[in-house]
PDB file of C-alpha atoms in Angstrom:
ATOM      1  CA  LEU N   9       0.195  18.561   4.535  1.00 53.00           C
ATOM      2  CA  ALA N  10       3.156  18.812   1.946  1.00 57.00           C
ATOM      3  CA  LEU N  11       4.542  15.343   3.403  1.00 61.00           C
ATOM      4  CA  LEU N  12       0.991  13.825   1.926  1.00 68.00           C
ATOM      5  CA  SER N  13       2.067  14.909  -1.544  1.00 66.00           C
ATOM      6  CA  GLY N  14       3.435  12.377  -3.874  1.00 68.00           C
ATOM      7  CA  GLY N  15       2.104   9.276  -5.801  1.00 69.00           C
ATOM      8  CA  ARG N  16      -1.502   9.891  -6.704  1.00 68.00           C
ATOM      9  CA  GLN N  17      -1.773  12.676  -3.967  1.00 71.00           C
ATOM     10  CA  VAL N  18      -1.105  16.275  -4.608  1.00 73.00           C
ATOM     11  CA  VAL N  19      -1.391  19.046  -2.349  1.00 73.00           C
ATOM     12  CA  HIS N  20      -2.214  22.515  -3.186  1.00 68.00           C
ATOM     13  CA  GLY N  21      -2.362  24.990  -0.192  1.00 72.00           C
ATOM     14  CA  ASP N  22      -4.603  23.275   2.392  1.00 70.00           C
ATOM     15  CA  THR N  23      -6.140  21.022   0.020  1.00 70.00           C
ATOM     16  CA  LEU N  24      -5.289  17.523  -0.689  1.00 72.00           C
ATOM     17  CA  THR N  25      -6.444  15.690  -3.924  1.00 74.00           C
ATOM     18  CA  VAL N  26      -6.350  12.124  -4.674  1.00 74.00           C
ATOM     19  CA  LEU N  27      -5.886  11.273  -8.410  1.00 70.00           C
ATOM     20  CA  ALA N  28      -6.950   8.150 -10.222  1.00 66.00           C
ATOM     21  CA  SER N  29      -3.012   7.842 -11.429  1.00 65.00           C
ATOM     22  CA  PRO N  30       0.204   8.883 -10.166  1.00 62.00           C
ATOM     23  CA  THR N  31       1.748  12.361 -10.749  1.00 61.00           C
ATOM     24  CA  GLN N  32       5.346  12.354 -10.223  1.00 57.00           C
ATOM     25  CA  THR N  33       6.259  15.394  -7.963  1.00 59.00           C
ATOM     26  CA  ALA N  34       9.660  16.983  -7.956  1.00 53.00           C
ATOM     27  CA  GLY N  35      12.484  15.402  -5.953  1.00 56.00           C
ATOM     28  CA  GLU N  36      10.185  12.095  -5.730  1.00 58.00           C
ATOM     29  CA  SER N  37      12.177   8.850  -6.500  1.00 59.00           C
ATOM     30  CA  MET N  38      11.951   5.179  -6.029  1.00 58.00           C
ATOM     31  CA  ARG N  39      14.138   5.649  -3.026  1.00 59.00           C
ATOM     32  CA  ASP N  40      11.263   7.324  -1.121  1.00 64.00           C
ATOM     33  CA  THR N  41      10.597   4.613   1.231  1.00 70.00           C
ATOM     34  CA  THR N  42      10.689   4.173   5.088  1.00 74.00           C
ATOM     35  CA  PRO N  43      12.829   1.273   6.514  1.00 78.00           C
ATOM     36  CA  ASP N  44      10.592  -1.160   8.352  1.00 86.00           C
ATOM     37  CA  PRO N  45      11.908  -4.079  10.241  1.00 89.00           C
ATOM     38  CA  MET N  46       8.606  -5.961   9.909  1.00 92.00           C
ATOM     39  CA  ILE N  47       9.123  -5.941   6.298  1.00 93.00           C
ATOM     40  CA  GLN N  48      11.777  -8.851   6.015  1.00 93.00           C
ATOM     41  CA  HIS N  49      12.528  -8.657   2.336  1.00 93.00           C
ATOM     42  CA  ASP N  50      15.926 -10.170   2.737  1.00 93.00           C
ATOM     43  CA  ALA N  51      14.874 -13.259   4.920  1.00 96.00           C
ATOM     44  CA  ALA N  52      15.367 -16.833   3.215  1.00 96.00           C
ATOM     45  CA  ALA N  53      11.768 -17.565   3.460  1.00 97.00           C
ATOM     46  CA  ILE N  54      10.777 -14.570   1.724  1.00 96.00           C
ATOM     47  CA  GLY N  55      13.369 -15.230  -0.995  1.00 95.00           C
ATOM     48  CA  ARG N  56      12.087 -18.806  -1.432  1.00 95.00           C
ATOM     49  CA  THR N  57       8.641 -17.701  -1.714  1.00 95.00           C
ATOM     50  CA  GLN N  58       9.358 -14.868  -4.023  1.00 94.00           C
ATOM     51  CA  ARG N  59      11.243 -17.436  -6.497  1.00 92.00           C
ATOM     52  CA  GLU N  60       8.035 -19.514  -6.433  1.00 91.00           C
ATOM     53  CA  LEU N  61       5.797 -16.915  -7.147  1.00 89.00           C
ATOM     54  CA  VAL N  62       7.941 -14.684  -9.568  1.00 85.00           C
ATOM     55  CA  THR N  63       9.130 -16.780 -12.662  1.00 80.00           C
ATOM     56  CA  GLU N  64       9.346 -13.652 -14.937  1.00 82.00           C
ATOM     57  CA  PRO N  65      10.451 -10.017 -14.195  1.00 79.00           C
ATOM     58  CA  LEU N  66       7.501  -8.285 -12.496  1.00 78.00           C
ATOM     59  CA  ASN N  67       6.157  -5.368 -14.478  1.00 77.00           C
ATOM     60  CA  ARG N  68       2.705  -3.703 -14.341  1.00 79.00           C
ATOM     61  CA  GLU N  69       1.326  -6.024 -17.042  1.00 83.00           C
ATOM     62  CA  ARG N  70       2.295  -9.175 -14.859  1.00 86.00           C
ATOM     63  CA  LEU N  71       1.124  -7.707 -11.483  1.00 88.00           C
ATOM     64  CA  PRO N  72      -2.554  -9.141 -11.892  1.00 90.00           C
ATOM     65  CA  GLY N  73      -1.253 -12.549 -12.057  1.00 91.00           C
ATOM     66  CA  PHE N  74       1.133 -11.741  -9.181  1.00 91.00           C
ATOM     67  CA  ILE N  75      -1.612 -10.448  -6.941  1.00 92.00           C
ATOM     68  CA  ALA N  76      -3.735 -13.464  -7.688  1.00 92.00           C
ATOM     69  CA  ALA N  77      -0.919 -15.783  -6.639  1.00 93.00           C
ATOM     70  CA  PHE N  78      -0.208 -13.752  -3.816  1.00 93.00           C
ATOM     71  CA  ARG N  79      -3.976 -14.090  -2.518  1.00 92.00           C
ATOM     72  CA  GLN N  80      -3.720 -17.636  -2.674  1.00 94.00           C
ATOM     73  CA  LEU N  81      -0.694 -17.456  -0.286  1.00 95.00           C
ATOM     74  CA  ALA N  82      -2.374 -15.816   2.661  1.00 94.00           C
ATOM     75  CA  ARG N  83      -5.720 -14.424   3.729  1.00 93.00           C
ATOM     76  CA  VAL N  84      -6.910 -11.618   6.112  1.00 94.00           C
ATOM     77  CA  ASP N  85      -7.248 -12.308   9.649  1.00 94.00           C
ATOM     78  CA  THR N  86      -8.400  -9.185  11.735  1.00 90.00           C
ATOM     79  CA  SER N  87      -8.141 -11.083  15.145  1.00 91.00           C
ATOM     80  CA  ALA N  88      -5.602  -9.294  17.797  1.00 89.00           C
ATOM     81  CA  THR N  89      -3.252 -12.480  17.434  1.00 93.00           C
ATOM     82  CA  ALA N  90      -2.736 -12.341  13.718  1.00 94.00           C
ATOM     83  CA  PRO N  91       0.696 -11.360  12.611  1.00 95.00           C
ATOM     84  CA  ASP N  92       1.577  -7.747  11.488  1.00 93.00           C
ATOM     85  CA  ASP N  93       4.929  -8.736   9.957  1.00 95.00           C
ATOM     86  CA  ALA N  94       5.908 -10.185   6.615  1.00 96.00           C
ATOM     87  CA  LEU N  95       7.645 -13.533   8.014  1.00 97.00           C
ATOM     88  CA  GLY N  96       4.802 -14.286  10.425  1.00 97.00           C
ATOM     89  CA  THR N  97       2.134 -13.761   7.862  1.00 97.00           C
ATOM     90  CA  LEU N  98       4.009 -15.940   5.567  1.00 97.00           C
ATOM     91  CA  ALA N  99       4.409 -18.784   8.326  1.00 97.00           C
ATOM     92  CA  ARG N 100       1.103 -18.720   9.298  1.00 97.00           C
ATOM     93  CA  LYS N 101      -0.531 -17.990   5.872  1.00 97.00           C
ATOM     94  CA  VAL N 102      -2.902 -15.496   7.420  1.00 96.00           C
ATOM     95  CA  GLY N 103      -2.104 -11.967   8.662  1.00 95.00           C
ATOM     96  CA  ARG N 104      -3.749  -8.674   9.834  1.00 93.00           C
ATOM     97  CA  PRO N 105      -4.326  -6.139   6.661  1.00 92.00           C
ATOM     98  CA  ASP N 106      -0.791  -4.679   7.853  1.00 92.00           C
ATOM     99  CA  GLY N 107       1.050  -8.174   7.679  1.00 95.00           C
ATOM    100  CA  LEU N 108      -0.493  -8.956   4.341  1.00 96.00           C
ATOM    101  CA  VAL N 109       0.708  -5.736   3.009  1.00 95.00           C
ATOM    102  CA  ARG N 110       4.200  -6.038   4.418  1.00 95.00           C
ATOM    103  CA  LEU N 111       4.364  -9.573   3.049  1.00 97.00           C
ATOM    104  CA  PHE N 112       3.446  -8.256  -0.642  1.00 96.00           C
ATOM    105  CA  VAL N 113       6.039  -5.575  -0.333  1.00 95.00           C
ATOM    106  CA  ALA N 114       8.703  -7.755   0.930  1.00 95.00           C
ATOM    107  CA  LEU N 115       8.060  -9.987  -2.019  1.00 96.00           C
ATOM    108  CA  LEU N 116       8.275  -7.205  -4.400  1.00 93.00           C
ATOM    109  CA  ARG N 117      11.393  -5.914  -2.839  1.00 92.00           C
ATOM    110  CA  ALA N 118      12.823  -9.495  -2.999  1.00 93.00           C
ATOM    111  CA  SER N 119      11.949  -9.219  -6.861  1.00 91.00           C
ATOM    112  CA  GLY N 120      13.882  -6.045  -7.162  1.00 89.00           C
ATOM    113  CA  VAL N 121      10.617  -4.042  -7.511  1.00 89.00           C
ATOM    114  CA  PRO N 122      10.724  -0.483  -5.532  1.00 89.00           C
ATOM    115  CA  ALA N 123       7.567  -0.887  -3.190  1.00 91.00           C
ATOM    116  CA  ARG N 124       6.557   0.649   0.004  1.00 90.00           C
ATOM    117  CA  TYR N 125       3.926  -0.026   2.802  1.00 91.00           C
ATOM    118  CA  VAL N 126       1.419   2.930   3.452  1.00 89.00           C
ATOM    119  CA  VAL N 127      -1.233   3.566   5.708  1.00 88.00           C
ATOM    120  CA  GLY N 128      -4.039   5.853   5.655  1.00 86.00           C
ATOM    121  CA  VAL N 129      -7.964   6.009   5.769  1.00 86.00           C
ATOM    122  CA  TYR N 130     -10.987   5.442   3.639  1.00 84.00           C
ATOM    123  CA  PRO N 131     -14.117   7.844   4.273  1.00 79.00           C
ATOM    124  CA  GLN N 132     -17.362   6.039   4.147  1.00 81.00           C
ATOM    125  CA  GLY N 133     -20.389   8.176   5.013  1.00 80.00           C
ATOM    126  CA  ASP N 134     -19.477   9.672   8.405  1.00 77.00           C
ATOM    127  CA  THR N 135     -16.957   6.960   9.390  1.00 79.00           C
ATOM    128  CA  MET N 136     -13.117   6.772   8.574  1.00 78.00           C
ATOM    129  CA  LEU N 137     -12.028   3.273   8.138  1.00 84.00           C
ATOM    130  CA  THR N 138      -8.260   2.851   8.638  1.00 85.00           C
ATOM    131  CA  HIS N 139      -6.638   0.599   5.835  1.00 88.00           C
ATOM    132  CA  ALA N 140      -2.901  -0.407   4.682  1.00 91.00           C
ATOM    133  CA  TRP N 141      -1.958  -0.751   1.163  1.00 91.00           C
ATOM    134  CA  ALA N 142       1.174  -0.720  -1.272  1.00 93.00           C
ATOM    135  CA  GLU N 143       2.775   1.834  -3.492  1.00 90.00           C
ATOM    136  CA  ILE N 144       4.925   0.448  -6.249  1.00 89.00           C
ATOM    137  CA  TRP N 145       7.480   2.675  -8.257  1.00 85.00           C
ATOM    138  CA  SER N 146       7.034   2.599 -12.068  1.00 80.00           C
ATOM    139  CA  GLU N 147       8.808   5.169 -14.514  1.00 76.00           C
ATOM    140  CA  THR N 148       6.289   4.119 -17.092  1.00 75.00           C
ATOM    141  CA  ALA N 149       3.413   4.750 -14.733  1.00 69.00           C
ATOM    142  CA  GLY N 150       4.620   8.021 -13.710  1.00 70.00           C
ATOM    143  CA  GLY N 151       5.804   7.495 -10.158  1.00 77.00           C
ATOM    144  CA  TRP N 152       4.290   5.862  -7.205  1.00 82.00           C
ATOM    145  CA  TYR N 153       0.858   4.014  -7.882  1.00 84.00           C
ATOM    146  CA  ALA N 154      -1.065   2.474  -5.546  1.00 88.00           C
ATOM    147  CA  VAL N 155      -2.017  -1.298  -5.205  1.00 91.00           C
ATOM    148  CA  ASP N 156      -4.279  -2.981  -2.638  1.00 92.00           C
ATOM    149  CA  PRO N 157      -3.176  -6.623  -2.011  1.00 93.00           C
ATOM    150  CA  VAL N 158      -5.910  -7.034   0.760  1.00 91.00           C
ATOM    151  CA  SER N 159      -8.742  -6.452  -1.574  1.00 89.00           C
ATOM    152  CA  GLY N 160      -6.822  -7.935  -4.588  1.00 87.00           C
ATOM    153  CA  ALA N 161      -7.073  -4.516  -6.554  1.00 84.00           C
ATOM    154  CA  VAL N 162      -4.292  -3.703  -8.982  1.00 85.00           C
ATOM    155  CA  SER N 163      -5.310  -0.168  -8.964  1.00 82.00           C
ATOM    156  CA  ALA N 164      -6.227   0.714  -5.344  1.00 80.00           C
ATOM    157  CA  ASN N 165      -9.451   2.581  -4.788  1.00 80.00           C
ATOM    158  CA  THR N 166      -9.007   6.355  -5.128  1.00 76.00           C
ATOM    159  CA  GLY N 167     -10.966   6.954  -1.915  1.00 80.00           C
ATOM    160  CA  LEU N 168      -7.998   5.690  -0.071  1.00 83.00           C
ATOM    161  CA  ILE N 169      -5.973   8.631   1.449  1.00 82.00           C
ATOM    162  CA  ARG N 170      -2.449   7.916   2.395  1.00 83.00           C
ATOM    163  CA  LEU N 171      -1.240   9.432   5.725  1.00 81.00           C
ATOM    164  CA  ALA N 172       2.011   7.876   6.386  1.00 79.00           C
ATOM    165  CA  LEU N 173       4.699   5.831   4.652  1.00 78.00           C
ATOM    166  CA  GLY N 174       4.972   2.955   7.373  1.00 77.00           C
ATOM    167  CA  GLY N 175       3.523   2.725  10.941  1.00 72.00           C
ATOM    168  CA  SER N 176       0.379   1.038  11.505  1.00 70.00           C
ATOM    169  CA  SER N 177      -3.178   0.906  10.397  1.00 70.00           C
ATOM    170  CA  HIS N 178      -4.612   0.116  13.606  1.00 69.00           C
ATOM    171  CA  PRO N 179      -7.282   2.754  14.587  1.00 65.00           C
ATOM    172  CA  ASP N 180      -5.934   3.545  18.006  1.00 64.00           C
ATOM    173  CA  GLU N 181      -2.459   4.446  16.217  1.00 67.00           C
ATOM    174  CA  MET N 182      -4.013   6.412  13.436  1.00 60.00           C
ATOM    175  CA  LEU N 183      -5.907   8.645  15.623  1.00 62.00           C
ATOM    176  CA  ALA N 184      -3.307  11.123  16.268  1.00 64.00           C
ATOM    177  CA  LEU N 185      -2.770  11.526  12.384  1.00 61.00           C
ATOM    178  CA  LEU N 186      -6.356  12.327  12.116  1.00 60.00           C
ATOM    179  CA  ALA N 187      -6.900  14.426  15.101  1.00 57.00           C
ATOM    180  CA  ASN N 188      -7.045  17.799  13.491  1.00 58.00           C
ATOM    181  CA  ALA N 189      -8.073  16.609   9.897  1.00 62.00           C
ATOM    182  CA  ARG N 190     -11.243  17.949   8.010  1.00 62.00           C
ATOM    183  CA  LEU N 191     -12.209  16.086   5.046  1.00 60.00           C
ATOM    184  CA  THR N 192     -14.672  17.479   2.328  1.00 62.00           C
ATOM    185  CA  GLU N 193     -15.380  15.703  -0.793  1.00 62.00           C
ATOM    186  CA  LEU N 194     -14.872  17.990  -3.749  1.00 57.00           C
ATOM    187  CA  GLY N 195     -17.138  17.869  -6.813  1.00 60.00           C
ATOM    188  CA  ARG N 196     -15.987  15.219  -9.299  1.00 53.00           C
ATOM    189  CA  LYS N 197     -15.365  16.418 -13.082  1.00 52.00           C
ATOM    190  CA  ASP N 198     -17.098  13.422 -14.270  1.00 49.00           C
ATOM    191  CA  ASN N 199     -20.092  13.907 -11.829  1.00 42.00           C
ATOM    192  CA  PRO N 200     -20.650  17.711 -11.411  1.00 40.00           C
TER     193      PRO N 200
END
């Protein structure tokens, strides 16, 4: 459970809490990423696209414009034949959620912005929906903050629970991460 701590997730004993904003934990740094051969940030096509989309250095204030431009670049396709990698998603202008997020992370990394691809779940009623999103490092934001390029949200929904840095958000592959999990929504401070 301790591996889930970081960014906006905090572990105390056997409880994982997802916060609205990041809380930097001891030892956490911008180098906390997992190599992923499907995030081809050093590919020429990624570099060309990055230069077209990013005309000024990216920061948190410019992120909404970048996400809006990114959402015009490629769209979600959940079919089995849709690409899961950054280059395939860029080439076809469509990708599975994993492919969209990997392309987003590749473009950020090509811009010099520390970013990582993460997967997890979103509880909805009695169902667990799998999802992929990005986390971006920012000293001013207090560490890794979650961004959801699939939905276009600059601040990802706090209902998203990160289970892994990398991997796949395909339900069959996420099952092993959830096999022994028990989720309980705790009372909210704003809604006792």
